[in-house]
PDB file of C-alpha atoms in Angstrom:
ATOM      1  CA  UNK A 238       0.000   0.000   0.000  1.00 43.00           C
ATOM      2  CA  UNK A 239       2.827   2.387   0.919  1.00 58.00           C
ATOM      3  CA  UNK A 240       4.558   1.677  -2.391  1.00 61.00           C
ATOM      4  CA  UNK A 241       1.295   2.339  -4.263  1.00 64.00           C
ATOM      5  CA  UNK A 242       0.783   5.657  -2.455  1.00 64.00           C
ATOM      6  CA  UNK A 243       4.383   6.635  -3.198  1.00 65.00           C
ATOM      7  CA  UNK A 244       3.796   5.835  -6.869  1.00 73.00           C
ATOM      8  CA  UNK A 245       0.695   8.039  -6.942  1.00 81.00           C
ATOM      9  CA  UNK A 246       2.599  10.893  -5.291  1.00 77.00           C
ATOM     10  CA  UNK A 247       5.446  10.572  -7.784  1.00 80.00           C
ATOM     11  CA  UNK A 248       3.092  10.587 -10.764  1.00 82.00           C
ATOM     12  CA  UNK A 249       1.396  13.697  -9.361  1.00 79.00           C
ATOM     13  CA  UNK A 250       4.642  15.605  -8.860  1.00 81.00           C
ATOM     14  CA  UNK A 251       6.951  14.389 -11.660  1.00 83.00           C
ATOM     15  CA  UNK A 252       7.459  16.154 -14.020  1.00 83.00           C
ATOM     16  CA  UNK A 253       4.642  18.649 -13.368  1.00 82.00           C
ATOM     17  CA  UNK A 254       6.195  20.194 -10.252  1.00 86.00           C
ATOM     18  CA  UNK A 255       9.556  18.464  -9.835  1.00 86.00           C
ATOM     19  CA  UNK A 256      12.177  16.753 -12.004  1.00 89.00           C
ATOM     20  CA  UNK A 257      12.741  13.126 -10.974  1.00 89.00           C
ATOM     21  CA  UNK A 258      16.136  13.857  -9.392  1.00 91.00           C
ATOM     22  CA  UNK A 259      14.525  16.450  -7.100  1.00 91.00           C
ATOM     23  CA  UNK A 260      11.718  14.066  -6.193  1.00 88.00           C
ATOM     24  CA  UNK A 261      14.325  11.495  -5.124  1.00 89.00           C
ATOM     25  CA  UNK A 262      16.273  14.168  -3.251  1.00 90.00           C
ATOM     26  CA  UNK A 263      13.269  15.318  -1.229  1.00 90.00           C
ATOM     27  CA  UNK A 264      11.022  12.255  -0.887  1.00 87.00           C
ATOM     28  CA  UNK A 265      13.519   9.358  -1.063  1.00 86.00           C
ATOM     29  CA  UNK A 266      16.587  10.838   0.642  1.00 90.00           C
ATOM     30  CA  UNK A 267      14.340  13.123   2.781  1.00 89.00           C
ATOM     31  CA  UNK A 268      16.545  16.121   2.151  1.00 89.00           C
ATOM     32  CA  UNK A 269      13.727  18.573   2.877  1.00 87.00           C
ATOM     33  CA  UNK A 270      15.979  21.636   2.865  1.00 88.00           C
ATOM     34  CA  UNK A 271      17.590  21.084  -0.526  1.00 89.00           C
ATOM     35  CA  UNK A 272      17.418  24.708  -1.734  1.00 91.00           C
ATOM     36  CA  UNK A 273      17.757  24.226  -5.550  1.00 92.00           C
ATOM     37  CA  UNK A 274      14.923  21.682  -5.570  1.00 92.00           C
ATOM     38  CA  UNK A 275      12.773  23.782  -3.249  1.00 91.00           C
ATOM     39  CA  UNK A 276      13.223  26.737  -5.629  1.00 91.00           C
ATOM     40  CA  UNK A 277      12.023  24.568  -8.512  1.00 90.00           C
ATOM     41  CA  UNK A 278       9.008  23.378  -6.500  1.00 90.00           C
ATOM     42  CA  UNK A 279       8.108  26.930  -5.451  1.00 90.00           C
ATOM     43  CA  UNK A 280       8.548  28.294  -8.972  1.00 90.00           C
ATOM     44  CA  UNK A 281       6.492  25.541 -10.610  1.00 90.00           C
ATOM     45  CA  UNK A 282       3.747  25.840  -7.980  1.00 89.00           C
ATOM     46  CA  UNK A 283       3.598  29.632  -8.328  1.00 90.00           C
ATOM     47  CA  UNK A 284       3.649  29.393 -12.108  1.00 87.00           C
ATOM     48  CA  UNK A 285       0.796  26.895 -12.295  1.00 88.00           C
ATOM     49  CA  UNK A 286      -1.136  28.895  -9.692  1.00 89.00           C
ATOM     50  CA  UNK A 287      -0.771  32.037 -11.811  1.00 89.00           C
ATOM     51  CA  UNK A 288      -1.853  30.140 -14.939  1.00 90.00           C
ATOM     52  CA  UNK A 289      -4.911  28.740 -13.130  1.00 88.00           C
ATOM     53  CA  UNK A 290      -5.796  32.149 -11.725  1.00 87.00           C
ATOM     54  CA  UNK A 291      -5.453  33.777 -15.132  1.00 88.00           C
ATOM     55  CA  UNK A 292      -8.498  31.821 -16.313  1.00 86.00           C
ATOM     56  CA  UNK A 293     -10.614  34.169 -14.197  1.00 87.00           C
ATOM     57  CA  UNK A 294      -8.470  37.246 -13.551  1.00 91.00           C
ATOM     58  CA  UNK A 295     -10.081  39.553 -16.120  1.00 93.00           C
ATOM     59  CA  UNK A 296     -13.602  38.163 -15.921  1.00 92.00           C
ATOM     60  CA  UNK A 297     -14.545  40.668 -13.162  1.00 93.00           C
ATOM     61  CA  UNK A 298     -13.570  43.431 -15.595  1.00 94.00           C
ATOM     62  CA  UNK A 299     -15.620  41.872 -18.406  1.00 95.00           C
ATOM     63  CA  UNK A 300     -18.662  41.425 -16.138  1.00 94.00           C
ATOM     64  CA  UNK A 301     -18.360  44.977 -14.787  1.00 93.00           C
ATOM     65  CA  UNK A 302     -18.444  46.370 -18.343  1.00 95.00           C
ATOM     66  CA  UNK A 303     -21.397  44.160 -19.293  1.00 96.00           C
ATOM     67  CA  UNK A 304     -23.328  45.066 -16.147  1.00 94.00           C
ATOM     68  CA  UNK A 305     -22.803  48.800 -16.618  1.00 93.00           C
ATOM     69  CA  UNK A 306     -23.227  48.542 -20.410  1.00 94.00           C
ATOM     70  CA  UNK A 307     -20.366  51.004 -20.488  1.00 93.00           C
ATOM     71  CA  UNK A 308     -16.569  50.972 -20.744  1.00 92.00           C
ATOM     72  CA  UNK A 309     -16.212  54.454 -19.252  1.00 89.00           C
ATOM     73  CA  UNK A 310     -12.821  55.030 -17.667  1.00 90.00           C
ATOM     74  CA  UNK A 311     -11.059  52.352 -19.716  1.00 92.00           C
ATOM     75  CA  UNK A 312      -8.485  53.598 -22.203  1.00 92.00           C
ATOM     76  CA  UNK A 313      -8.693  51.659 -25.468  1.00 94.00           C
ATOM     77  CA  UNK A 314      -5.079  52.556 -26.270  1.00 94.00           C
ATOM     78  CA  UNK A 315      -3.969  51.147 -22.914  1.00 93.00           C
ATOM     79  CA  UNK A 316      -5.883  47.883 -23.451  1.00 95.00           C
ATOM     80  CA  UNK A 317      -4.476  47.563 -26.988  1.00 95.00           C
ATOM     81  CA  UNK A 318      -0.910  48.047 -25.769  1.00 94.00           C
ATOM     82  CA  UNK A 319      -1.464  45.437 -23.077  1.00 93.00           C
ATOM     83  CA  UNK A 320      -2.624  43.088 -25.824  1.00 95.00           C
ATOM     84  CA  UNK A 321       0.600  43.768 -27.754  1.00 94.00           C
ATOM     85  CA  UNK A 322       2.639  42.891 -24.647  1.00 93.00           C
ATOM     86  CA  UNK A 323       0.679  39.673 -24.001  1.00 94.00           C
ATOM     87  CA  UNK A 324       1.003  38.644 -27.636  1.00 96.00           C
ATOM     88  CA  UNK A 325       4.759  39.233 -27.557  1.00 94.00           C
ATOM     89  CA  UNK A 326       5.205  37.200 -24.366  1.00 93.00           C
ATOM     90  CA  UNK A 327       3.159  34.271 -25.647  1.00 95.00           C
ATOM     91  CA  UNK A 328       4.723  34.080 -29.115  1.00 96.00           C
ATOM     92  CA  UNK A 329       8.271  34.554 -27.758  1.00 95.00           C
ATOM     93  CA  UNK A 330       7.742  31.819 -25.139  1.00 94.00           C
ATOM     94  CA  UNK A 331       6.291  29.347 -27.642  1.00 95.00           C
ATOM     95  CA  UNK A 332       9.103  29.861 -30.166  1.00 94.00           C
ATOM     96  CA  UNK A 333      11.733  29.459 -27.403  1.00 93.00           C
ATOM     97  CA  UNK A 334      10.054  26.313 -26.011  1.00 92.00           C
ATOM     98  CA  UNK A 335       9.733  27.737 -22.491  1.00 91.00           C
ATOM     99  CA  UNK A 336       7.731  25.611 -19.986  1.00 88.00           C
ATOM    100  CA  UNK A 337       3.991  26.337 -20.124  1.00 90.00           C
ATOM    101  CA  UNK A 338       4.037  27.084 -16.390  1.00 85.00           C
ATOM    102  CA  UNK A 339       6.336  30.061 -17.086  1.00 87.00           C
ATOM    103  CA  UNK A 340       4.023  31.840 -19.544  1.00 91.00           C
ATOM    104  CA  UNK A 341       0.643  30.068 -19.727  1.00 91.00           C
ATOM    105  CA  UNK A 342      -1.312  32.928 -18.202  1.00 91.00           C
ATOM    106  CA  UNK A 343      -0.453  35.078 -21.234  1.00 93.00           C
ATOM    107  CA  UNK A 344      -2.610  32.774 -23.378  1.00 94.00           C
ATOM    108  CA  UNK A 345      -5.707  33.112 -21.177  1.00 95.00           C
ATOM    109  CA  UNK A 346      -5.188  36.822 -20.463  1.00 95.00           C
ATOM    110  CA  UNK A 347      -4.820  37.385 -24.205  1.00 95.00           C
ATOM    111  CA  UNK A 348      -8.304  36.019 -24.957  1.00 96.00           C
ATOM    112  CA  UNK A 349      -9.834  38.023 -22.109  1.00 95.00           C
ATOM    113  CA  UNK A 350      -8.054  41.216 -23.222  1.00 96.00           C
ATOM    114  CA  UNK A 351      -9.281  40.742 -26.792  1.00 97.00           C
ATOM    115  CA  UNK A 352     -12.808  40.461 -25.369  1.00 97.00           C
ATOM    116  CA  UNK A 353     -12.357  43.705 -23.419  1.00 96.00           C
ATOM    117  CA  UNK A 354     -11.060  45.479 -26.560  1.00 97.00           C
ATOM    118  CA  UNK A 355     -14.170  44.404 -28.445  1.00 97.00           C
ATOM    119  CA  UNK A 356     -16.488  45.472 -25.603  1.00 97.00           C
ATOM    120  CA  UNK A 357     -14.871  48.916 -25.390  1.00 96.00           C
ATOM    121  CA  UNK A 358     -15.464  49.416 -29.115  1.00 97.00           C
ATOM    122  CA  UNK A 359     -18.982  47.932 -28.926  1.00 96.00           C
ATOM    123  CA  UNK A 360     -20.117  50.253 -26.123  1.00 96.00           C
ATOM    124  CA  UNK A 361     -18.682  53.213 -28.000  1.00 95.00           C
ATOM    125  CA  UNK A 362     -21.051  52.378 -30.840  1.00 95.00           C
ATOM    126  CA  UNK A 363     -18.300  50.927 -33.040  1.00 96.00           C
ATOM    127  CA  UNK A 364     -19.369  47.289 -33.174  1.00 96.00           C
ATOM    128  CA  UNK A 365     -18.330  46.741 -36.809  1.00 97.00           C
ATOM    129  CA  UNK A 366     -14.907  48.196 -36.060  1.00 97.00           C
ATOM    130  CA  UNK A 367     -14.722  45.713 -33.177  1.00 96.00           C
ATOM    131  CA  UNK A 368     -15.525  42.769 -35.454  1.00 97.00           C
ATOM    132  CA  UNK A 369     -12.899  43.954 -37.958  1.00 98.00           C
ATOM    133  CA  UNK A 370     -10.368  44.223 -35.136  1.00 97.00           C
ATOM    134  CA  UNK A 371     -11.054  40.613 -34.064  1.00 97.00           C
ATOM    135  CA  UNK A 372     -10.532  39.311 -37.605  1.00 97.00           C
ATOM    136  CA  UNK A 373      -7.335  41.310 -38.157  1.00 97.00           C
ATOM    137  CA  UNK A 374      -5.874  40.301 -34.812  1.00 97.00           C
ATOM    138  CA  UNK A 375      -6.520  36.605 -35.516  1.00 97.00           C
ATOM    139  CA  UNK A 376      -4.666  36.889 -38.841  1.00 97.00           C
ATOM    140  CA  UNK A 377      -1.696  38.686 -37.232  1.00 96.00           C
ATOM    141  CA  UNK A 378      -1.474  36.065 -34.477  1.00 96.00           C
ATOM    142  CA  UNK A 379      -1.492  33.217 -37.007  1.00 96.00           C
ATOM    143  CA  UNK A 380       1.263  34.950 -38.995  1.00 96.00           C
ATOM    144  CA  UNK A 381       3.428  35.430 -35.889  1.00 96.00           C
ATOM    145  CA  UNK A 382       3.075  31.771 -34.894  1.00 94.00           C
ATOM    146  CA  UNK A 383       3.892  30.496 -38.377  1.00 94.00           C
ATOM    147  CA  UNK A 384       7.402  29.200 -39.209  1.00 92.00           C
ATOM    148  CA  UNK A 385       7.659  31.960 -41.839  1.00 92.00           C
ATOM    149  CA  UNK A 386       8.142  34.663 -39.193  1.00 94.00           C
ATOM    150  CA  UNK A 387      11.892  35.212 -38.486  1.00 95.00           C
ATOM    151  CA  UNK A 388      13.078  34.735 -34.901  1.00 93.00           C
ATOM    152  CA  UNK A 389      14.515  38.267 -34.976  1.00 94.00           C
ATOM    153  CA  UNK A 390      10.997  39.657 -35.435  1.00 94.00           C
ATOM    154  CA  UNK A 391       9.716  37.640 -32.463  1.00 94.00           C
ATOM    155  CA  UNK A 392      12.587  38.848 -30.261  1.00 93.00           C
ATOM    156  CA  UNK A 393      11.933  42.439 -31.327  1.00 93.00           C
ATOM    157  CA  UNK A 394       8.244  42.028 -30.449  1.00 92.00           C
ATOM    158  CA  UNK A 395       9.167  40.750 -26.982  1.00 91.00           C
ATOM    159  CA  UNK A 396      11.646  43.615 -26.524  1.00 90.00           C
ATOM    160  CA  UNK A 397       8.845  46.060 -27.392  1.00 90.00           C
ATOM    161  CA  UNK A 398       6.883  44.759 -24.398  1.00 87.00           C
ATOM    162  CA  UNK A 399       8.618  47.084 -21.953  1.00 89.00           C
ATOM    163  CA  UNK A 400       7.705  50.337 -23.760  1.00 93.00           C
ATOM    164  CA  UNK A 401       4.257  48.921 -24.581  1.00 91.00           C
ATOM    165  CA  UNK A 402       3.554  48.134 -20.917  1.00 90.00           C
ATOM    166  CA  UNK A 403       4.926  51.485 -19.697  1.00 93.00           C
ATOM    167  CA  UNK A 404       3.072  53.607 -22.270  1.00 94.00           C
ATOM    168  CA  UNK A 405      -0.139  51.595 -21.894  1.00 93.00           C
ATOM    169  CA  UNK A 406      -0.227  51.908 -18.114  1.00 91.00           C
ATOM    170  CA  UNK A 407       0.733  55.600 -18.206  1.00 93.00           C
ATOM    171  CA  UNK A 408      -2.135  56.258 -20.630  1.00 94.00           C
ATOM    172  CA  UNK A 409      -4.544  54.520 -18.241  1.00 94.00           C
ATOM    173  CA  UNK A 410      -3.075  56.403 -15.270  1.00 94.00           C
ATOM    174  CA  UNK A 411      -3.460  59.714 -17.141  1.00 94.00           C
ATOM    175  CA  UNK A 412      -7.068  58.813 -18.015  1.00 93.00           C
ATOM    176  CA  UNK A 413      -7.813  58.102 -14.349  1.00 93.00           C
ATOM    177  CA  UNK A 414      -6.185  61.386 -13.301  1.00 93.00           C
ATOM    178  CA  UNK A 415      -8.064  63.455 -15.892  1.00 93.00           C
ATOM    179  CA  UNK A 416     -11.389  61.830 -14.994  1.00 91.00           C
ATOM    180  CA  UNK A 417     -10.813  62.061 -11.259  1.00 92.00           C
ATOM    181  CA  UNK A 418     -12.063  58.477 -10.918  1.00 90.00           C
ATOM    182  CA  UNK A 419     -11.288  54.969 -12.230  1.00 90.00           C
ATOM    183  CA  UNK A 420     -14.646  54.416 -13.954  1.00 88.00           C
ATOM    184  CA  UNK A 421     -15.357  50.778 -14.792  1.00 88.00           C
ATOM    185  CA  UNK A 422     -11.870  49.525 -13.886  1.00 91.00           C
ATOM    186  CA  UNK A 423     -12.231  46.362 -11.807  1.00 91.00           C
ATOM    187  CA  UNK A 424     -10.272  46.457  -8.541  1.00 91.00           C
ATOM    188  CA  UNK A 425     -10.180  42.640  -8.413  1.00 91.00           C
ATOM    189  CA  UNK A 426      -8.611  42.445 -11.863  1.00 92.00           C
ATOM    190  CA  UNK A 427      -6.059  45.203 -11.189  1.00 93.00           C
ATOM    191  CA  UNK A 428      -4.861  43.731  -7.876  1.00 94.00           C
ATOM    192  CA  UNK A 429      -4.676  40.198  -9.285  1.00 92.00           C
ATOM    193  CA  UNK A 430      -2.580  41.458 -12.217  1.00 93.00           C
ATOM    194  CA  UNK A 431      -0.283  43.292  -9.787  1.00 95.00           C
ATOM    195  CA  UNK A 432       0.229  40.208  -7.621  1.00 94.00           C
ATOM    196  CA  UNK A 433       0.693  37.952 -10.627  1.00 93.00           C
ATOM    197  CA  UNK A 434       3.333  40.157 -12.231  1.00 93.00           C
ATOM    198  CA  UNK A 435       5.290  40.291  -8.943  1.00 94.00           C
ATOM    199  CA  UNK A 436       5.307  36.489  -8.678  1.00 92.00           C
ATOM    200  CA  UNK A 437       6.304  36.193 -12.334  1.00 92.00           C
ATOM    201  CA  UNK A 438       9.612  37.984 -11.676  1.00 93.00           C
ATOM    202  CA  UNK A 439      10.754  35.003  -9.607  1.00 93.00           C
ATOM    203  CA  UNK A 440       9.294  32.292 -11.844  1.00 91.00           C
ATOM    204  CA  UNK A 441      10.702  33.782 -15.059  1.00 91.00           C
ATOM    205  CA  UNK A 442      14.208  33.948 -13.551  1.00 91.00           C
ATOM    206  CA  UNK A 443      13.923  30.425 -12.150  1.00 89.00           C
ATOM    207  CA  UNK A 444      12.319  28.672 -15.135  1.00 88.00           C
ATOM    208  CA  UNK A 445      13.598  30.540 -18.192  1.00 89.00           C
ATOM    209  CA  UNK A 446      16.703  32.422 -17.078  1.00 89.00           C
ATOM    210  CA  UNK A 447      15.768  34.947 -19.751  1.00 91.00           C
ATOM    211  CA  UNK A 448      16.583  38.549 -18.699  1.00 91.00           C
ATOM    212  CA  UNK A 449      14.169  39.920 -21.305  1.00 88.00           C
ATOM    213  CA  UNK A 450      11.255  38.030 -19.740  1.00 90.00           C
ATOM    214  CA  UNK A 451      12.268  38.938 -16.178  1.00 91.00           C
ATOM    215  CA  UNK A 452      12.769  42.600 -17.077  1.00 91.00           C
ATOM    216  CA  UNK A 453       9.342  42.764 -18.663  1.00 90.00           C
ATOM    217  CA  UNK A 454       7.697  41.526 -15.454  1.00 92.00           C
ATOM    218  CA  UNK A 455       9.694  43.962 -13.284  1.00 94.00           C
ATOM    219  CA  UNK A 456       8.416  46.869 -15.373  1.00 93.00           C
ATOM    220  CA  UNK A 457       4.919  45.364 -15.480  1.00 93.00           C
ATOM    221  CA  UNK A 458       4.856  45.101 -11.673  1.00 95.00           C
ATOM    222  CA  UNK A 459       5.816  48.764 -11.261  1.00 95.00           C
ATOM    223  CA  UNK A 460       3.174  49.902 -13.743  1.00 94.00           C
ATOM    224  CA  UNK A 461       0.441  47.655 -12.326  1.00 95.00           C
ATOM    225  CA  UNK A 462       1.361  48.983  -8.876  1.00 96.00           C
ATOM    226  CA  UNK A 463       0.728  52.529 -10.115  1.00 96.00           C
ATOM    227  CA  UNK A 464      -2.797  51.642 -11.315  1.00 95.00           C
ATOM    228  CA  UNK A 465      -3.486  49.756  -8.060  1.00 95.00           C
ATOM    229  CA  UNK A 466      -2.406  52.822  -6.068  1.00 96.00           C
ATOM    230  CA  UNK A 467      -4.773  55.005  -8.109  1.00 95.00           C
ATOM    231  CA  UNK A 468      -7.643  52.610  -7.444  1.00 94.00           C
ATOM    232  CA  UNK A 469      -7.046  53.001  -3.719  1.00 94.00           C
ATOM    233  CA  UNK A 470      -6.704  56.777  -4.019  1.00 94.00           C
ATOM    234  CA  UNK A 471      -9.920  57.162  -6.044  1.00 93.00           C
ATOM    235  CA  UNK A 472     -11.775  54.427  -4.151  1.00 91.00           C
ATOM    236  CA  UNK A 473     -14.700  56.657  -3.106  1.00 87.00           C
ATOM    237  CA  UNK A 474     -14.686  58.847  -6.221  1.00 83.00           C
ATOM    238  CA  UNK A 475     -17.611  58.300  -8.585  1.00 72.00           C
ATOM    239  CA  UNK A 476     -18.176  58.960 -12.261  1.00 63.00           C
ATOM    240  CA  UNK A 477     -20.423  61.972 -13.084  1.00 60.00           C
ATOM    241  CA  UNK A 478     -23.293  59.820 -14.380  1.00 54.00           C
ATOM    242  CA  UNK A 479     -23.301  57.837 -11.101  1.00 53.00           C
ATOM    243  CA  UNK A 480     -23.505  61.073  -9.101  1.00 52.00           C
ATOM    244  CA  UNK A 481     -26.531  62.172 -11.150  1.00 50.00           C
ATOM    245  CA  UNK A 482     -28.322  58.905 -10.387  1.00 53.00           C
ATOM    246  CA  UNK A 483     -27.930  59.619  -6.690  1.00 49.00           C
TER     247      UNK A 483
END
C-alpha cells in the first residue's frame, strides 16, 4: 500500500512540479531543505497557480463592463498596448520552447483582453470596427506563430513589451487622473494582475533564465502597482453619471 501511495505521489509531482532527481532528493533521501529543488518546487507551484488564476483574472472586468453597459474610464489605447505585450510574451515563449508554467497565463489573459477590446469598441457604438479588429488580430497572431516569421521579429516584439507596458499603463493612469475616478476599472482584476506580475519575476528567472522576460515583469509590476495605487486613491470617487443617479 505504501509503495502504491508513493507511486501516486510521484506521478502527481513528476514532471509537473519536480524533475525526478529532485523528487528522489526530497522524498527518497528526505533532504527537505535542498534549496535548488525547493526553488524549482516553489517556482512551478507559483507558475501553475498564476496560470490557473489567469483563467478568471479579467472576468470581473468583463462582467463589470457588461453590467454597466459602459466601458467608461477604460483607455482603449492602454488595453491595446497590453494586448501587444501579451502577444509578444506568448509568441516569444512558444518559439523558445519555455515551460507552459512560465508563460501560460499570457494565453488566457490574451483572450480576455481581446474580449475587453471588443467590448470597449462595442459600447462606443463601433461594433463593426470591433468585429474587424477581431478578424485582423486573428490573422496577425497566425502569422506570428507560423514558421515563416523570423526569430529576430519575435525577439523584437518581446523587446517592445517594456515600452508597450509602460506607455499603456501611463495612458490609463493619465485617463484616471483626468477623470478624477477609475470608472469601470475592476479592482479585483487590477490587484490580481499586480500580484501575478510580482510572482512572475521570480518564476521567469527560475524557469527561463531569460533577462528579457524577467525585465518585462519587473516593469509590469511597477506599472500595475501605479494603477493599483490610483484605485485606492480614487476608491470613493464616482463617475459623473453615477452622481446624477444619486
